[in-house]
Amino acid sequence: MVRVFGKAWGAAGFALLAVILTAGTAAGATVPKDEHFDIVATDRDGLWVFLGQGDGTFGPGEFYYVGDGVESWHVIASDLDGDGRNDIVSADRYGNGISILLAKGDGTFDGPERVTIGDQPYALDAADLDGDGAIDLALADRSNGIWVLWGNGDGSFDDPSFFRASNETYGISHGDLDGDGKIDLAVVGNASQRVAILINEGGRDFELGDVYAAGAGPKTPCIALLDEDDVLDLAVTNWNSADVSIFLGNGDGTFRRAGAFGAAGQPRDIVAGDLDGDGDMDLVIAGDRGSEIVTVLRNDGEAGFADRTDYVTGPRPHSVSLADFNEDGIEDFAAANWSLDNPGLATVSVNLGDGDGEFEPAIHTVPAGGFLKVTAVAAGSFNPPIFRRGDSNGDGRINISDAVTTLNYMFAEKPVGCLDALDANDDDQVTIGDPIYLLSFLFADGPAIAAPYPGKGRDLTPDGVSCLDG
């Protein structure tokens, strides 16, 4: 008789193990990966990453230093290297360039890698602009125009191209505006009080299309489906006239003006999403100077936005982002509350949606020591995966089939969804000891499975075994 983890296993135990070694396992079984939405926020000298808890709250924050006084003015989250994880890019307006942080898959990042470009980088957008399958970056340079950095698909970029669009370029948004399958750009010129359309000609070339008068002091464009004709439309925030201009697309890269709708403060940033589940895209606008308000404009289905609600978020909300932060299937919004006159009041806030287009009061997140200058916020999924230890086949149960899955992975080279789930004894490796440990737990009153168990969660002892290795 042999003792395994303090329990006696006789002939029956070895017979059971022999059956397991020759058994099959369900094809295609995987462990769900973490889809919590996290937040990245800018600060004067770098970036803060706050990992979401899945309930609308966030961890304490990890700071990534970029440089003294670079003042990252805008930030986006996008998969730059094609590994399925969101990376981070910031536009550093006093750093004469951008900063790139590549996600490692455990909630942390490599970098930042600095790229010097432009005179005063102001805003970013990410899309596959040349159709090669890799994400490219469009950078609005306040002093000049638009730079496009052509992605190689591995987080690196070819030499950039420059396109002049309008004076004092403040904001940029992308979409296929003429229906040819190529991604075009809308660019706001603050000094010219115009929004210019850059038509993608293919071959890494853009041509200046029509230019449209916006309101006074336009800041940020937003391309979205605002009426019911399946043609992309355009909304533009106007800082000085305190409203949002709506332009309806004609489907050929041109637009017709459809009116303007008031918003709180001096509106700067804008995002679109279906906030009430009616299939129409609504608008969320950061009120910026002179307000503590984020305005929600509900769409009547015909690009009418007379239904307005204002929400108190914090002093001078400068940026907004939409995501389902509490995982109830309903869009929520986050705001970067700048608080220019009193940095001690600066926060990132989250308002949780109720599914009817209304939002709960703000939940505030502040790093230890506070922000020096938070001006932008973006949502992405940066978290390490969630899993249930011992649930090797990802079916939500712990039973003998999980030992089968582990053994098939080890001896038959069958793929698994999450390698960390196989590490039943949490010793930083997957060996024969793991199925034995699991069987001892199931049938011989052996030691308990380590966390995360019995519910799903993150690995409390980060190590060299990861769900990303499955």
PDB file of N, CA and C in Angstrom, residues 31 384-392 398 418 420-424 426 448-463 465 467:
ATOM      1  N   VAL A  31     -11.408  27.470 -20.219  1.00  0.00           N
ATOM      2  CA  VAL A  31     -11.734  28.244 -19.032  1.00  0.00           C
ATOM      3  C   VAL A  31     -11.936  29.693 -19.442  1.00  0.00           C
ATOM      4  N   PRO A 384      -5.153  40.228 -15.063  1.00  0.00           N
ATOM      5  CA  PRO A 384      -4.822  38.816 -15.218  1.00  0.00           C
ATOM      6  C   PRO A 384      -6.111  38.013 -15.295  1.00  0.00           C
ATOM      7  N   PRO A 385      -6.083  36.844 -15.931  1.00  0.00           N
ATOM      8  CA  PRO A 385      -7.305  36.058 -16.104  1.00  0.00           C
ATOM      9  C   PRO A 385      -7.901  35.601 -14.772  1.00  0.00           C
ATOM     10  N   ILE A 386      -9.198  35.358 -14.793  1.00  0.00           N
ATOM     11  CA  ILE A 386      -9.864  34.726 -13.667  1.00  0.00           C
ATOM     12  C   ILE A 386     -10.121  33.265 -14.011  1.00  0.00           C
ATOM     13  N   PHE A 387     -10.065  32.408 -13.012  1.00  0.00           N
ATOM     14  CA  PHE A 387     -10.240  30.987 -13.238  1.00  0.00           C
ATOM     15  C   PHE A 387     -10.588  30.320 -11.910  1.00  0.00           C
ATOM     16  N   ARG A 388     -10.952  29.039 -11.970  1.00  0.00           N
ATOM     17  CA  ARG A 388     -11.206  28.225 -10.777  1.00  0.00           C
ATOM     18  C   ARG A 388     -10.137  27.143 -10.723  1.00  0.00           C
ATOM     19  N   ARG A 389      -9.293  27.175  -9.696  1.00  0.00           N
ATOM     20  CA  ARG A 389      -8.220  26.190  -9.607  1.00  0.00           C
ATOM     21  C   ARG A 389      -8.808  24.785  -9.459  1.00  0.00           C
ATOM     22  N   GLY A 390      -8.261  23.857 -10.203  1.00  0.00           N
ATOM     23  CA  GLY A 390      -8.752  22.490 -10.191  1.00  0.00           C
ATOM     24  C   GLY A 390      -9.749  22.208 -11.294  1.00  0.00           C
ATOM     25  N   ASP A 391     -10.411  23.247 -11.817  1.00  0.00           N
ATOM     26  CA  ASP A 391     -11.392  23.068 -12.884  1.00  0.00           C
ATOM     27  C   ASP A 391     -10.649  23.069 -14.216  1.00  0.00           C
ATOM     28  N   SER A 392      -9.934  22.009 -14.479  1.00  0.00           N
ATOM     29  CA  SER A 392      -9.016  21.948 -15.613  1.00  0.00           C
ATOM     30  C   SER A 392      -9.725  22.050 -16.952  1.00  0.00           C
ATOM     31  N   ILE A 398     -15.693  20.602 -10.258  1.00  0.00           N
ATOM     32  CA  ILE A 398     -14.450  19.907  -9.930  1.00  0.00           C
ATOM     33  C   ILE A 398     -14.781  18.428  -9.788  1.00  0.00           C
ATOM     34  N   CYS A 418      -6.724  27.068 -19.592  1.00  0.00           N
ATOM     35  CA  CYS A 418      -6.020  27.830 -18.556  1.00  0.00           C
ATOM     36  C   CYS A 418      -5.076  26.905 -17.816  1.00  0.00           C
ATOM     37  N   ASP A 420      -3.060  27.521 -15.437  1.00  0.00           N
ATOM     38  CA  ASP A 420      -3.054  27.746 -13.986  1.00  0.00           C
ATOM     39  C   ASP A 420      -4.127  26.911 -13.290  1.00  0.00           C
ATOM     40  N   ALA A 421      -5.235  26.637 -13.969  1.00  0.00           N
ATOM     41  CA  ALA A 421      -6.287  25.826 -13.364  1.00  0.00           C
ATOM     42  C   ALA A 421      -5.827  24.401 -13.120  1.00  0.00           C
ATOM     43  N   LEU A 422      -4.845  23.920 -13.901  1.00  0.00           N
ATOM     44  CA  LEU A 422      -4.339  22.565 -13.750  1.00  0.00           C
ATOM     45  C   LEU A 422      -3.420  22.418 -12.543  1.00  0.00           C
ATOM     46  N   ASP A 423      -2.862  23.540 -12.091  1.00  0.00           N
ATOM     47  CA  ASP A 423      -1.897  23.517 -10.981  1.00  0.00           C
ATOM     48  C   ASP A 423      -2.643  23.409  -9.653  1.00  0.00           C
ATOM     49  N   ALA A 424      -3.218  22.227  -9.406  1.00  0.00           N
ATOM     50  CA  ALA A 424      -4.112  22.037  -8.259  1.00  0.00           C
ATOM     51  C   ALA A 424      -3.420  22.286  -6.929  1.00  0.00           C
ATOM     52  N   ASP A 426      -0.837  24.305  -6.528  1.00  0.00           N
ATOM     53  CA  ASP A 426      -0.301  25.670  -6.539  1.00  0.00           C
ATOM     54  C   ASP A 426       1.192  25.696  -6.215  1.00  0.00           C
ATOM     55  N   ALA A 448      -7.076  20.685   0.807  1.00  0.00           N
ATOM     56  CA  ALA A 448      -7.967  21.518   0.010  1.00  0.00           C
ATOM     57  C   ALA A 448      -7.230  22.119  -1.183  1.00  0.00           C
ATOM     58  N   ILE A 449      -7.978  22.395  -2.225  1.00  0.00           N
ATOM     59  CA  ILE A 449      -7.432  23.079  -3.385  1.00  0.00           C
ATOM     60  C   ILE A 449      -7.192  24.547  -3.025  1.00  0.00           C
ATOM     61  N   ALA A 450      -6.059  25.073  -3.490  1.00  0.00           N
ATOM     62  CA  ALA A 450      -5.700  26.452  -3.167  1.00  0.00           C
ATOM     63  C   ALA A 450      -6.585  27.430  -3.932  1.00  0.00           C
ATOM     64  N   ALA A 451      -6.678  28.637  -3.404  1.00  0.00           N
ATOM     65  CA  ALA A 451      -7.445  29.692  -4.074  1.00  0.00           C
ATOM     66  C   ALA A 451      -6.831  29.995  -5.439  1.00  0.00           C
ATOM     67  N   PRO A 452      -7.642  30.405  -6.412  1.00  0.00           N
ATOM     68  CA  PRO A 452      -9.090  30.654  -6.324  1.00  0.00           C
ATOM     69  C   PRO A 452      -9.918  29.372  -6.407  1.00  0.00           C
ATOM     70  N   TYR A 453     -10.589  29.082  -5.329  1.00  0.00           N
ATOM     71  CA  TYR A 453     -11.481  27.930  -5.196  1.00  0.00           C
ATOM     72  C   TYR A 453     -12.312  28.163  -3.928  1.00  0.00           C
ATOM     73  N   PRO A 454     -13.613  27.842  -3.899  1.00  0.00           N
ATOM     74  CA  PRO A 454     -14.390  27.168  -4.947  1.00  0.00           C
ATOM     75  C   PRO A 454     -14.893  28.101  -6.044  1.00  0.00           C
ATOM     76  N   GLY A 455     -14.892  29.423  -5.784  1.00  0.00           N
ATOM     77  CA  GLY A 455     -15.321  30.365  -6.809  1.00  0.00           C
ATOM     78  C   GLY A 455     -14.173  30.756  -7.710  1.00  0.00           C
ATOM     79  N   LYS A 456     -14.499  31.409  -8.831  1.00  0.00           N
ATOM     80  CA  LYS A 456     -13.471  31.891  -9.742  1.00  0.00           C
ATOM     81  C   LYS A 456     -12.836  33.161  -9.179  1.00  0.00           C
ATOM     82  N   GLY A 457     -11.609  33.417  -9.564  1.00  0.00           N
ATOM     83  CA  GLY A 457     -10.906  34.625  -9.153  1.00  0.00           C
ATOM     84  C   GLY A 457      -9.555  34.679  -9.819  1.00  0.00           C
ATOM     85  N   ARG A 458      -8.697  35.542  -9.300  1.00  0.00           N
ATOM     86  CA  ARG A 458      -7.339  35.664  -9.817  1.00  0.00           C
ATOM     87  C   ARG A 458      -6.380  34.892  -8.929  1.00  0.00           C
ATOM     88  N   ASP A 459      -5.234  34.559  -9.501  1.00  0.00           N
ATOM     89  CA  ASP A 459      -4.215  33.844  -8.746  1.00  0.00           C
ATOM     90  C   ASP A 459      -3.684  34.748  -7.645  1.00  0.00           C
ATOM     91  N   LEU A 460      -3.843  34.315  -6.400  1.00  0.00           N
ATOM     92  CA  LEU A 460      -3.373  35.116  -5.268  1.00  0.00           C
ATOM     93  C   LEU A 460      -1.874  34.979  -5.063  1.00  0.00           C
ATOM     94  N   THR A 461      -1.268  34.013  -5.732  1.00  0.00           N
ATOM     95  CA  THR A 461       0.180  33.821  -5.643  1.00  0.00           C
ATOM     96  C   THR A 461       0.738  33.829  -7.064  1.00  0.00           C
ATOM     97  N   PRO A 462       0.847  35.013  -7.683  1.00  0.00           N
ATOM     98  CA  PRO A 462       1.325  35.082  -9.063  1.00  0.00           C
ATOM     99  C   PRO A 462       2.647  34.354  -9.232  1.00  0.00           C
ATOM    100  N   ASP A 463       2.742  33.585 -10.318  1.00  0.00           N
ATOM    101  CA  ASP A 463       3.905  32.751 -10.521  1.00  0.00           C
ATOM    102  C   ASP A 463       4.131  32.546 -12.007  1.00  0.00           C
ATOM    103  N   VAL A 465       3.175  30.051 -13.846  1.00  0.00           N
ATOM    104  CA  VAL A 465       2.091  29.334 -14.520  1.00  0.00           C
ATOM    105  C   VAL A 465       0.930  30.294 -14.695  1.00  0.00           C
ATOM    106  N   CYS A 467      -2.855  31.434 -16.979  1.00  0.00           N
ATOM    107  CA  CYS A 467      -3.933  31.078 -17.908  1.00  0.00           C
ATOM    108  C   CYS A 467      -3.535  31.393 -19.340  1.00  0.00           C
TER     109      CYS A 467
END
